[in-house]
Tab-separated table of C-alpha atoms and ligand atoms in Angstrom:
chain	number	residue	atom	x	y	z
A	1029	MET	CA	78.852	63.981	107.770
A	1030	SER	CA	79.333	67.565	107.727
A	1031	THR	CA	80.251	68.883	111.264
A	1032	ALA	CA	80.016	72.267	112.708
A	1033	ASP	CA	83.752	72.789	112.818
A	1034	PRO	CA	85.360	74.113	109.594
A	1035	HIS	CA	88.805	73.274	110.953
A	1036	ALA	CA	87.902	69.621	110.766
A	1037	ASP	CA	87.690	69.798	107.052
A	1038	ILE	CA	91.236	70.922	106.634
A	1039	GLU	CA	93.769	68.446	105.504
A	1040	ARG	CA	96.688	70.741	105.703
A	1041	ILE	CA	97.691	74.315	106.590
A	1042	LEU	CA	99.629	75.945	103.741
A	1043	ILE	CA	100.088	79.326	105.246
A	1044	THR	CA	99.621	80.018	108.945
A	1045	ALA	CA	97.880	82.963	110.602
A	1046	ALA	CA	101.104	84.332	111.960
A	1047	GLN	CA	102.725	84.070	108.479
A	1048	ILE	CA	99.779	85.992	106.953
A	1049	GLN	CA	99.916	88.711	109.717
A	1050	GLN	CA	103.505	89.315	109.162
A	1051	ARG	CA	103.399	89.450	105.214
A	1052	VAL	CA	100.243	91.659	105.174
A	1053	ALA	CA	102.133	94.159	107.612
A	1054	GLU	CA	105.078	94.041	105.155
A	1055	LEU	CA	102.916	94.850	102.162
A	1056	GLY	CA	101.062	97.666	104.132
A	1057	ALA	CA	104.430	99.370	104.991
A	1058	GLN	CA	105.400	98.957	101.395
A	1059	ILE	CA	102.203	100.227	99.905
A	1060	SER	CA	102.333	103.305	102.368
A	1061	HIS	CA	105.854	104.049	101.177
A	1062	ASP	CA	105.008	103.547	97.540
A	1063	TYR	CA	101.810	105.728	97.482
A	1064	GLN	CA	103.358	108.486	99.714
A	1065	ALA	CA	103.233	111.063	96.813
A	1066	HIS	CA	99.819	110.102	95.582
A	1067	SER	CA	96.863	111.652	97.166
A	1068	ASP	CA	94.134	109.248	98.656
A	1069	PRO	CA	94.654	106.102	96.600
A	1070	LEU	CA	91.418	104.110	96.165
A	1071	PHE	CA	91.541	100.490	97.433
A	1072	VAL	CA	89.039	98.601	95.181
A	1073	GLY	CA	88.373	95.328	96.957
A	1074	VAL	CA	87.001	92.407	94.794
A	1075	LEU	CA	84.363	90.833	96.742
A	1076	LYS	CA	83.953	88.546	98.495
A	1077	GLY	CA	87.326	86.840	98.862
A	1078	CYS	CA	89.285	90.202	99.477
A	1079	THR	CA	87.534	90.962	102.790
A	1080	MET	CA	89.952	89.695	105.484
A	1081	PHE	CA	93.003	90.884	103.534
A	1082	LEU	CA	91.772	94.252	102.667
A	1083	VAL	CA	90.752	95.067	106.245
A	1084	GLU	CA	94.131	93.744	107.651
A	1085	LEU	CA	96.180	95.551	104.897
A	1086	ALA	CA	94.257	98.715	105.464
A	1087	VAL	CA	95.129	98.961	108.981
A	1088	HIS	CA	98.711	98.568	108.272
A	1089	VAL	CA	98.753	101.434	105.741
A	1090	ASN	CA	99.667	104.719	107.329
A	1091	ILE	CA	98.666	107.168	104.634
A	1092	HIS	CA	95.064	108.478	103.731
A	1093	ILE	CA	93.232	105.922	101.495
A	1094	ALA	CA	89.639	105.493	100.280
A	1095	ILE	CA	88.051	102.031	100.239
A	1096	ASP	CA	85.249	100.903	97.546
A	1097	PHE	CA	84.207	97.502	96.392
A	1098	ILE	CA	83.396	95.624	93.224
A	1099	ALA	CA	81.892	92.182	92.774
A	1100	ILE	CA	82.241	90.012	89.856
A	1101	SER	CA	81.339	86.378	89.252
A	1102	SER	CA	84.094	83.732	88.940
A	1103	TYR	CA	83.698	79.997	89.835
A	1104	GLY	CA	80.269	79.586	91.349
A	1105	GLN	CA	80.411	76.375	93.067
A	1106	SER	CA	83.065	74.894	91.138
A	1107	THR	CA	86.891	75.054	91.547
A	1108	GLU	CA	87.763	75.685	87.976
A	1109	SER	CA	87.566	79.053	86.289
A	1110	SER	CA	84.957	79.204	83.565
A	1111	GLY	CA	86.626	82.088	81.814
A	1112	VAL	CA	83.309	83.744	81.772
A	1113	VAL	CA	83.269	87.067	83.977
A	1114	ARG	CA	80.296	88.903	84.961
A	1115	LEU	CA	80.124	92.338	86.717
A	1116	LEU	CA	77.704	91.930	89.793
A	1117	LYS	CA	78.287	95.149	91.754
A	1118	ASP	CA	80.050	98.103	90.222
A	1119	LEU	CA	82.024	100.877	92.215
A	1120	ASP	CA	80.250	103.581	93.812
A	1121	THR	CA	83.339	105.937	93.107
A	1122	ASP	CA	84.263	107.900	89.967
A	1123	ILE	CA	87.665	106.704	89.301
A	1124	ALA	CA	88.949	109.106	86.567
A	1125	GLY	CA	92.119	110.676	87.790
A	1126	ARG	CA	92.300	108.545	90.874
A	1127	HIS	CA	95.156	106.235	91.795
A	1128	ILE	CA	93.662	102.783	92.074
A	1129	LEU	CA	94.928	99.616	93.810
A	1130	ILE	CA	92.901	96.581	93.232
A	1131	ILE	CA	92.880	94.196	96.279
A	1132	GLU	CA	92.352	90.517	95.259
A	1133	ASP	CA	92.378	87.353	97.310
A	1134	ILE	CA	94.140	85.120	94.729
A	1135	ILE	CA	95.105	85.192	91.112
A	1136	ASP	CA	94.644	81.721	89.316
A	1137	SER	CA	94.068	81.848	85.611
A	1138	GLY	CA	94.159	85.552	85.795
A	1139	LEU	CA	90.956	85.840	83.493
A	1140	THR	CA	89.018	87.726	86.294
A	1141	LEU	CA	91.625	90.239	86.726
A	1142	ALA	CA	92.367	90.807	83.145
A	1143	TYR	CA	88.764	91.526	82.577
A	1144	LEU	CA	88.457	93.784	85.557
A	1145	ARG	CA	91.641	95.632	84.648
A	1146	SER	CA	90.288	96.288	81.142
A	1147	GLN	CA	87.009	97.411	82.600
A	1148	LEU	CA	88.603	99.950	84.963
A	1149	GLU	CA	91.312	101.225	82.530
A	1150	ARG	CA	88.509	102.650	80.308
A	1151	ARG	CA	87.526	105.096	83.165
A	1152	ASN	CA	90.940	106.779	82.923
A	1153	PRO	CA	92.286	106.369	86.397
A	1154	ALA	CA	95.534	108.168	87.100
A	1155	SER	CA	97.199	104.744	87.891
A	1156	LEU	CA	96.133	101.187	88.208
A	1157	ARG	CA	97.945	98.540	90.335
A	1158	ILE	CA	97.031	95.089	91.612
A	1159	CYS	CA	97.726	93.615	95.033
A	1160	THR	CA	96.975	90.025	95.567
A	1161	LEU	CA	97.383	87.907	98.856
A	1162	LEU	CA	97.928	84.692	96.836
A	1163	ASN	CA	99.312	84.064	93.440
A	1164	LYS	CA	99.239	80.660	91.410
A	1165	PRO	CA	101.900	81.372	88.797
A	1166	GLU	CA	101.537	77.880	87.142
A	1167	ARG	CA	97.853	78.427	86.253
A	1168	ARG	CA	98.192	81.859	84.512
A	1169	GLN	CA	96.253	82.061	81.141
A	1170	ALA	CA	95.968	85.830	80.889
A	1171	ASP	CA	99.060	88.022	81.051
A	1172	VAL	CA	98.231	90.488	83.917
A	1173	PRO	CA	100.979	92.507	85.631
A	1174	VAL	CA	100.903	92.147	89.369
A	1175	ASP	CA	102.527	94.775	91.434
A	1176	TYR	CA	102.020	93.369	95.082
A	1177	ILE	CA	102.031	89.539	95.998
A	1178	GLY	CA	101.675	88.176	99.386
A	1179	PHE	CA	102.559	84.576	98.616
A	1180	ASP	CA	103.313	82.494	95.641
A	1181	ILE	CA	101.555	78.976	96.108
A	1182	PRO	CA	101.434	75.819	94.180
A	1183	ASN	CA	98.536	74.811	92.026
A	1184	GLU	CA	96.242	73.532	94.571
A	1185	PHE	CA	92.630	74.723	95.580
A	1186	VAL	CA	92.841	76.566	98.865
A	1187	VAL	CA	90.486	78.122	101.431
A	1188	GLY	CA	90.447	80.480	104.315
A	1189	TYR	CA	91.285	84.109	105.104
A	1190	GLY	CA	88.567	85.196	102.829
A	1191	LEU	CA	88.721	82.218	100.310
A	1192	ASP	CA	85.668	79.999	100.048
A	1193	TYR	CA	84.741	76.825	98.745
A	1194	ALA	CA	80.852	76.908	98.122
A	1195	GLU	CA	80.771	80.033	100.403
A	1196	ARG	CA	82.307	78.176	103.334
A	1197	TYR	CA	85.594	78.382	105.035
A	1198	ARG	CA	86.173	82.218	104.572
A	1199	ASN	CA	86.333	82.644	108.291
A	1200	LEU	CA	89.401	80.453	108.819
A	1201	PRO	CA	92.461	82.524	110.065
A	1202	TYR	CA	94.897	80.580	107.725
A	1203	ILE	CA	95.264	79.246	104.203
A	1204	GLY	CA	94.667	75.505	104.063
A	1205	VAL	CA	93.765	72.677	101.662
A	1206	LEU	CA	90.511	70.841	102.167
A	1207	LYS	CA	90.172	67.087	102.666
A	1208	PRO	CA	89.369	65.294	99.393
A	1209	GLU	CA	86.068	64.076	100.893
A	1210	VAL	CA	84.689	67.470	101.330
A	1211	TYR	CA	84.412	67.810	97.535
A	1212	THR	CA	82.409	64.702	97.175
A	1213	ARG	CA	80.131	65.313	99.987
A	1214	PRO	CA	76.527	66.337	99.209
A	1215	ALA	CA	75.914	70.012	99.257
A	1216	HIS	CA	74.993	71.654	102.396
B	2002	LIG	P1	91.099	83.541	87.999
B	2002	LIG	O1	90.121	84.270	87.179
B	2002	LIG	O2	91.286	82.051	87.535
B	2002	LIG	O3	92.320	84.075	88.258
B	2002	LIG	O4	90.229	83.398	89.336
B	2002	LIG	C1	90.242	84.305	90.369
B	2002	LIG	C2	89.122	84.067	91.296
B	2002	LIG	O5	88.739	82.753	91.518
B	2002	LIG	C3	89.617	84.613	92.685
B	2002	LIG	O6	89.360	86.016	92.841
B	2002	LIG	C4	88.745	83.588	93.619
B	2002	LIG	O7	87.690	84.183	93.990
B	2002	LIG	C5	88.684	82.307	92.921
B	2002	LIG	N1	89.906	81.269	93.136
B	2002	LIG	C6	90.874	81.089	92.356
B	2002	LIG	N2	91.553	80.150	92.976
B	2002	LIG	C7	91.069	79.742	94.051
B	2002	LIG	C8	91.300	78.739	95.286
B	2002	LIG	O8	92.313	78.238	95.185
B	2002	LIG	N3	90.449	78.973	96.244
B	2002	LIG	C9	89.356	79.784	96.483
B	2002	LIG	N4	89.030	80.524	95.274
B	2002	LIG	C10	89.899	80.594	94.171
B	2003	LIG	MG1	85.343	82.379	95.192
């Protein structure tokens, strides 16, 4: 039976809330330093997984930035990438001549980001870099350069801190692995 407590569905915590806070602060400091000479870089959050990470990262950045969001489809209710990527919501901002930093929750096969990167490159930004909280290097199918990585993780499906399974668990403050029975339980 499903309980109201999302923590009860977690088998193991892979990255604690404290570890995330510390690493995100480090990334914020590094990005602030690297972008000092560029005016108002645009943080492009990839919805919805980026949300917690983007907010936390942005408050650790001490230069002027702008924020926008893009939404692309990835897995639906599955835990495997289909390789088919669709643009669900475009940016509000004209990015020509802007310094763009894509903010992602996780890079798995890399297919989503390879698609997004090629789409945004066509709009002639001044620069385009990628920042991801999590990276699964073992699973890479598309060769995408990643400029900022929070944590490399093993090939396991993870949830929490923005990452979902069937839209749940985004609100956990840590990154964890679900109990196997969660995947076989009837959909809520
Ligand atoms: P990729 O195209 O295979 O790199 O998949 C990227 C997207 O799939 C991410 O932005 C996530 O939304 C989702 N994803 C990949 N791995 C995980 C995971 O372990 N947990 C939750 N979502 C994931
Ligand atoms: Mg997802």
